[in-house]
XYZ file of C-alpha atoms in Angstrom:
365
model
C 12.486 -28.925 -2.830
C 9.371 -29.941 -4.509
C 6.324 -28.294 -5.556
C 4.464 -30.925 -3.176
C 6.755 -30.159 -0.503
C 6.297 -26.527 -0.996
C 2.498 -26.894 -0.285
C 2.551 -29.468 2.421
C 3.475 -27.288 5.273
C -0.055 -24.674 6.504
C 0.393 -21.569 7.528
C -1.161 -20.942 10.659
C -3.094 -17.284 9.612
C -4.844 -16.481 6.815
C -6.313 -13.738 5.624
C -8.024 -13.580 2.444
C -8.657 -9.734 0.715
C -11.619 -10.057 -0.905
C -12.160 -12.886 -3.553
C -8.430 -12.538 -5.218
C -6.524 -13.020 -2.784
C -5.427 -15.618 0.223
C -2.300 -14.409 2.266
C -0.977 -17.276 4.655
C 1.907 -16.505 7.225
C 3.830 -19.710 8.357
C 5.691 -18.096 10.974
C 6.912 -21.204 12.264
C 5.945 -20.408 15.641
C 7.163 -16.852 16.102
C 5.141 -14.472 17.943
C 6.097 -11.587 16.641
C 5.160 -12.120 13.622
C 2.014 -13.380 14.071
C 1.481 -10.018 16.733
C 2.883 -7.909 13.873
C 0.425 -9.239 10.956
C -2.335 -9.709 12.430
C -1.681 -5.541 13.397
C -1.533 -5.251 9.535
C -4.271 -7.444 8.225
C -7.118 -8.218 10.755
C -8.941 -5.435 9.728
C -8.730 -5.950 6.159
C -9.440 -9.519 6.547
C -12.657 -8.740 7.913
C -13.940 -6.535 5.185
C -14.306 -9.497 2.845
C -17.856 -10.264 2.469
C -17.517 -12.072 -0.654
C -17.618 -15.891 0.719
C -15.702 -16.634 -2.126
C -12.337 -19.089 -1.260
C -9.497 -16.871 -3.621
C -7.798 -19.192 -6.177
C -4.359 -17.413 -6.065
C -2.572 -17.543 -2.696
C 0.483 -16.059 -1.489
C 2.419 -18.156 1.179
C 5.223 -16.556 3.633
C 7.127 -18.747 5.749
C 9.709 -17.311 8.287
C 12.680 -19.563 8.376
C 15.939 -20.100 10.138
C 17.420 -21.059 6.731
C 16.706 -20.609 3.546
C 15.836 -24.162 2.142
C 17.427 -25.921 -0.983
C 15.354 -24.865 -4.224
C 15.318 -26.707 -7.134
C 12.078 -24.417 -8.753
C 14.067 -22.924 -12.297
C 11.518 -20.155 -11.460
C 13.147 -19.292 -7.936
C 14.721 -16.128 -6.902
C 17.036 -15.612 -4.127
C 18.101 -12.395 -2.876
C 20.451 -10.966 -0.244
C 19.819 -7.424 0.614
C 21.446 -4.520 2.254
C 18.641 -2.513 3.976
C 19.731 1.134 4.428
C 23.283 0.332 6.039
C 21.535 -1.450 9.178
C 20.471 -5.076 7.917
C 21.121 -7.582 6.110
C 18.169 -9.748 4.979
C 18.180 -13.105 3.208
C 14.676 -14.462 1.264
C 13.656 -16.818 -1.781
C 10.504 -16.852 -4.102
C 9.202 -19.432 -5.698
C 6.229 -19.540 -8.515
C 6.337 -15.681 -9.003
C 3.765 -15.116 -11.377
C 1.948 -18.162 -11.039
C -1.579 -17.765 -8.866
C 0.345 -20.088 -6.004
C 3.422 -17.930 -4.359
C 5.577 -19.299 -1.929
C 8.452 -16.652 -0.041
C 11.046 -17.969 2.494
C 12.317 -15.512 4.250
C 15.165 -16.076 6.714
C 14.164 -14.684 10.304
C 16.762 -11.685 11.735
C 18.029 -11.421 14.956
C 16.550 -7.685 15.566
C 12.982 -8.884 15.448
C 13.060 -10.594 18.767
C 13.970 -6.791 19.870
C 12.317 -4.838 16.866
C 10.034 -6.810 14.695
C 8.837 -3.372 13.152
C 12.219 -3.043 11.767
C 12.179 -6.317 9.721
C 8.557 -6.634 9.161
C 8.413 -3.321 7.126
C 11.580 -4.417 4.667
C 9.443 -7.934 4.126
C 6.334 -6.199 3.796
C 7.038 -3.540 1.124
C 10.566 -5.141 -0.701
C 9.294 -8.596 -0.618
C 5.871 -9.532 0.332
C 3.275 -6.672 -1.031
C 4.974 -6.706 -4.381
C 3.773 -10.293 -4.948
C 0.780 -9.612 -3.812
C 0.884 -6.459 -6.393
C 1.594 -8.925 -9.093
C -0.714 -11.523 -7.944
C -3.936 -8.772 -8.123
C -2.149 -7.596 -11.520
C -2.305 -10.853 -13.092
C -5.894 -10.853 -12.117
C -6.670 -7.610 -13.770
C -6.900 -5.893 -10.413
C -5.298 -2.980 -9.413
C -3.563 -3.089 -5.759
C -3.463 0.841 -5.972
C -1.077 3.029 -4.387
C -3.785 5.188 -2.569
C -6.029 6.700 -0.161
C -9.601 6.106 -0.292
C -12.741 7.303 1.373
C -16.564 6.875 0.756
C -19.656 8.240 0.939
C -22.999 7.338 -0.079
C -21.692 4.087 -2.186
C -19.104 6.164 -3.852
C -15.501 5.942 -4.082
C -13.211 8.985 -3.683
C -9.376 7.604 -4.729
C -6.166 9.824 -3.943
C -3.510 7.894 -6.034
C 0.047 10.010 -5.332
C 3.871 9.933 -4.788
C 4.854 9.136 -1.159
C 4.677 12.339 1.392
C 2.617 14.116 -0.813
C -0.238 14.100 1.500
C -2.774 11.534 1.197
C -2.814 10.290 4.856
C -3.702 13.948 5.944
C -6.857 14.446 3.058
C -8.282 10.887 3.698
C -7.869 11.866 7.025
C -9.481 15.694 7.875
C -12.403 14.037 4.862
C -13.479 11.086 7.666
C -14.388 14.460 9.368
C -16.875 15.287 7.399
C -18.747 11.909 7.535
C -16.693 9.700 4.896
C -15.933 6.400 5.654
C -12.191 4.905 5.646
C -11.094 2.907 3.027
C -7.182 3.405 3.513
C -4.605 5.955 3.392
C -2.017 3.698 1.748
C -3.277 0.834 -0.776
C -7.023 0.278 -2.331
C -7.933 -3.024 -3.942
C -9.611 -1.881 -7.048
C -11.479 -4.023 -9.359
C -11.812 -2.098 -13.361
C -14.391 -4.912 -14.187
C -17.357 -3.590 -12.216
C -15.829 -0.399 -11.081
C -15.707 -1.520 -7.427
C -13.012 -0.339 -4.934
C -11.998 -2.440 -2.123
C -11.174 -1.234 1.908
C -7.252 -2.016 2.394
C -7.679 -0.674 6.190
C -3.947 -0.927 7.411
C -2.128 1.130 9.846
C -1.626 4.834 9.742
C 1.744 5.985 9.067
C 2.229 9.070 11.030
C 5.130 11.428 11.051
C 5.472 14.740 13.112
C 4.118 16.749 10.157
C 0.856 14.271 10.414
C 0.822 14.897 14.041
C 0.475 18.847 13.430
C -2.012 18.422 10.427
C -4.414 15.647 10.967
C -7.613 17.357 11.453
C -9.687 15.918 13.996
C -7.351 13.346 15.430
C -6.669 12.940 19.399
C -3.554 11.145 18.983
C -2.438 10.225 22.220
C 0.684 11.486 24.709
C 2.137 8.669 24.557
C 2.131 7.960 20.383
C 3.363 11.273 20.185
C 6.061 11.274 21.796
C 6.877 8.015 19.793
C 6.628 10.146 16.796
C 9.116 12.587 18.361
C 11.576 10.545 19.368
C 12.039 8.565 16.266
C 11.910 12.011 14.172
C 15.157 12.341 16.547
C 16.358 8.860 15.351
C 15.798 9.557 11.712
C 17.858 12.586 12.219
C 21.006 11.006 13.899
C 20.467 7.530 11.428
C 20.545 9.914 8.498
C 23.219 12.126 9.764
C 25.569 9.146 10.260
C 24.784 6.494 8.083
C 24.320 9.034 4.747
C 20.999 7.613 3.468
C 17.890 8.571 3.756
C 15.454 7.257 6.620
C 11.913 7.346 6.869
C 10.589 6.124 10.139
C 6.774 6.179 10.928
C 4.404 5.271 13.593
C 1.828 2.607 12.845
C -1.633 3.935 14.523
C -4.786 2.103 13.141
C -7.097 5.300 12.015
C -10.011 4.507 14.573
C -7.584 4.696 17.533
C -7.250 8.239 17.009
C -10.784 9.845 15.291
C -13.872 9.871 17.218
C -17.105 9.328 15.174
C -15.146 6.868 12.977
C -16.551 4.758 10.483
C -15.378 1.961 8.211
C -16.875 2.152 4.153
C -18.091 -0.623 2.736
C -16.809 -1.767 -0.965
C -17.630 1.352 -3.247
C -17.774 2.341 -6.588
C -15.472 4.396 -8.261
C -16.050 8.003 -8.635
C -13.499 10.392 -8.612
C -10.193 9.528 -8.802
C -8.102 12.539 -7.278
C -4.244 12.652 -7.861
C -2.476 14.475 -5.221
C 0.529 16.716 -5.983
C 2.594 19.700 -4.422
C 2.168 22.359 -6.909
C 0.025 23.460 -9.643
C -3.282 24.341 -10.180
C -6.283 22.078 -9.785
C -7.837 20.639 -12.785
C -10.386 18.064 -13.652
C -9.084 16.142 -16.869
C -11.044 15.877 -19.821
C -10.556 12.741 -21.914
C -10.696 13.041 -25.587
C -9.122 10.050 -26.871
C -8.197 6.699 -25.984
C -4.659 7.671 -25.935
C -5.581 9.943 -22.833
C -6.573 6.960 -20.897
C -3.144 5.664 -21.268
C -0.889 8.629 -20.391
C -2.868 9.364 -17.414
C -2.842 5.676 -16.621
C 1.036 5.478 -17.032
C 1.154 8.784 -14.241
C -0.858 6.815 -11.442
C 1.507 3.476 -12.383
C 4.375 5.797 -12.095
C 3.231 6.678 -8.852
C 3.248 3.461 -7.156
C 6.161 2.051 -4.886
C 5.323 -1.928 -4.959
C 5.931 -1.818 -8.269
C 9.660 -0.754 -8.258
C 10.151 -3.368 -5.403
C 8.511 -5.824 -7.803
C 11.103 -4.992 -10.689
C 14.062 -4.953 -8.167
C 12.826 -8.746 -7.690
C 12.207 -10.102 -11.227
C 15.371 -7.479 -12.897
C 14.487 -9.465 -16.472
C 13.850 -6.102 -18.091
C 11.703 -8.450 -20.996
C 9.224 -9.013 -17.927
C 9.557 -5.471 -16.265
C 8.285 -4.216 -19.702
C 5.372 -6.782 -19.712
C 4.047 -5.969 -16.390
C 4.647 -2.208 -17.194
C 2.468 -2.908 -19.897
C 0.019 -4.472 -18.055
C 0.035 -2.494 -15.025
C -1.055 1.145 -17.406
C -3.743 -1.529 -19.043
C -5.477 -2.211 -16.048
C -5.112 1.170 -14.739
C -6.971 2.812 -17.989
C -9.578 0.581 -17.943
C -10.030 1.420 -13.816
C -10.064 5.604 -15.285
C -12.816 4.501 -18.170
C -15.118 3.224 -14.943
C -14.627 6.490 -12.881
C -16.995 9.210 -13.590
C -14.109 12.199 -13.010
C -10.445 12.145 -12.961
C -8.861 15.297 -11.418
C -5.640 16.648 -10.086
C -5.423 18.426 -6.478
C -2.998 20.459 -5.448
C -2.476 19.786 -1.502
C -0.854 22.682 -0.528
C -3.389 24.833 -1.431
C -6.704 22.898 -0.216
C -9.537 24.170 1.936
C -11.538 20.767 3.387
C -14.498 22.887 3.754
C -14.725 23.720 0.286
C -13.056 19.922 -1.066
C -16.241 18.001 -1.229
C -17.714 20.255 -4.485
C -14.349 19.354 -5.983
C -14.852 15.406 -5.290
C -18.395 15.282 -6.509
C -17.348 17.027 -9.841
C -18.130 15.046 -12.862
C -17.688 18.120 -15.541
C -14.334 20.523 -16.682
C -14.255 23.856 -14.277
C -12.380 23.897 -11.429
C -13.993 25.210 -8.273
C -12.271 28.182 -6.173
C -10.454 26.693 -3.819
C -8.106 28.862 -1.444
C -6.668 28.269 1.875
C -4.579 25.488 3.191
C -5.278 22.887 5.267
């Protein structure tokens, strides 16, 4: 198959994030995945103000076969998703600014699109778009974010370690949402982006979200598939980790979306340890603290597990702590927070700290 025959077929959504980046689902006609994307990305596609038609574009088609690919720069994968599924896909033009994923539709979405739409989303999909933004020099950040007063408050962190539940008891206190998951963040004029996609809430959220109403009915979702998890993990031998998708301003009152902000403090979340706000001395600094938030993301990993040339997995390593220290130089504070030992009353001196000293901080949340 072509290049022209690659482009010839439109997708019939689009969402564009900003001016970087144009998504475009072909889902040949399937409603489900239209219902399920337009869950994902409706609300981010409407934060983008910029007017600006993005020059790189991601395409996904859903397909009942993969198609005959004569691209040298195509990859085609089979994968084994955690002992359930097996699911089929092809890239072409990885790393070009014009993406094009075929993606062969499974059976279970007709019954549970969730199922197959969150292995295309974070194995397949969001990884291109990672590289996409990368390639850019923009950082598609593995993150929460909230805002205040034009500035940004980032919470970069290793999955469970919180961030959904501080983003989320902070829109309390009159922040605006950004995201609890991914930020768009642009190092060139310090700006980060909303990325407003849906929660994903476990039964610890449920217990620990301060300020939420979340529903009967969601709840007992979140129940029963903590239930599932159990009896998948039990049986199958591999870990499970099975959320609810809840947009944030279907369970907050006196919710507000933030506008593009600029970066202030960037806040990495951990279990243990004290708090501390870093102090950078030397360039070298920049670097090791931008290799720990790289280290931290998840799309990246999916990203290698696509490319495995480890010549390019070293590039894009490369590249990836690059744009992240020059994202640190445009922050005015970069801090670590323990969440385990948080009070939200007391958080918001700790956010708006530009200067070494750590305020006291006991309690939990």
């Amino acid at each position: 198959m072509t290049k022209d025959a690659l482009n010839s077929g439109e997708g019939k959504m689009t969402y564009d994030f900003q001016s970087y980046l144009r998504l475009v689902i072909n889902s040949g006609g399937r409603a489900q995945y239209d219902r399920y994307f337009a869950n994902e990305y409706d609300r981010i596609d409407n934060t983008n103000t910029s007017g600006t038609t993005p020059r790189h574009r991601v395409t996904l088609h859903i397909v009942d076969a993969l198609p005959a690919l004569d691209e040298q720069d195509a990859i085609v994968q089979k994968r084994r998703f955690k002992k359930l599924f097996t699911f089929e896909f092809a890239l072409v033009g990885l790393g070009t600014d014009d993406v094009h994923i075929y993606f062969k539709d499974h059976p279970v979405s007709r019954l549970y699109v969730t199922a197959v739409g969150v292995f295309l989303q974070a194995q397949v999909l969001e990884p291109a778009m990672y590289l996409s933004f990368l390639q850019q020099d923009i950082f598609f950040m593995h993150s929460a974010g909230v805002a205040k007063d034009g500035k940004a408050y980032l919470f970069p962190a290793y999955g469970g370690t919180g961030k959904t539940t501080t983003s989320m008891g902070l829109l309390t206190k009159g922040y605006g949402f950004l995201g609890d998951d991914l930020i768009i963040v642009d190092p060139k004029d310090g700006m980060a982006f909303p990325y407003p996609r849906p929660l994903h809430v476990f039964t610890y959220n449920i217990r620990n979200l301060q300020g939420a109403q979340v529903p009967l009915r969601l709840t007992s979702v979140v129940y029963f598939k903590n239930v599932l998890r159990f009896f998948l993990e039990t049986f199958l031998r591999t870990e499970f980790l099975i959320s609810t998708r809840v947009h944030a301003d279907e369970i907050l009152k006196d919710f507000e979306f933030s506008a593009p902000a600029r970066l202030h403090n960037i806040i990495f979340l951990k279990k243990e340890g004290a708090h501390e706000n870093v102090v950078f001395k030397t360039e070298a600094d920049f670097r090791t603290y931008a290799k720990i938030i790289a280290e931290s993301a998840d799309l990246n990993e999916s990203l290698f597990d696509l490319i495995n040339n480890e010549g390019r997995i070293s590039e894009i390593r490369e590249k990836e702590i690059s744009v992240a220290a020059a994202m640190l130089r445009r922050a005015n504070a970069f801090s670590f927070l323990n969440t385990r030992a948080i009070d939200l009353a007391k958080v918001e001196k700790f956010l708006e700290s530009t200067t070494p000293g750590v305020p006291e901080m006991d309690g939990a949340v």
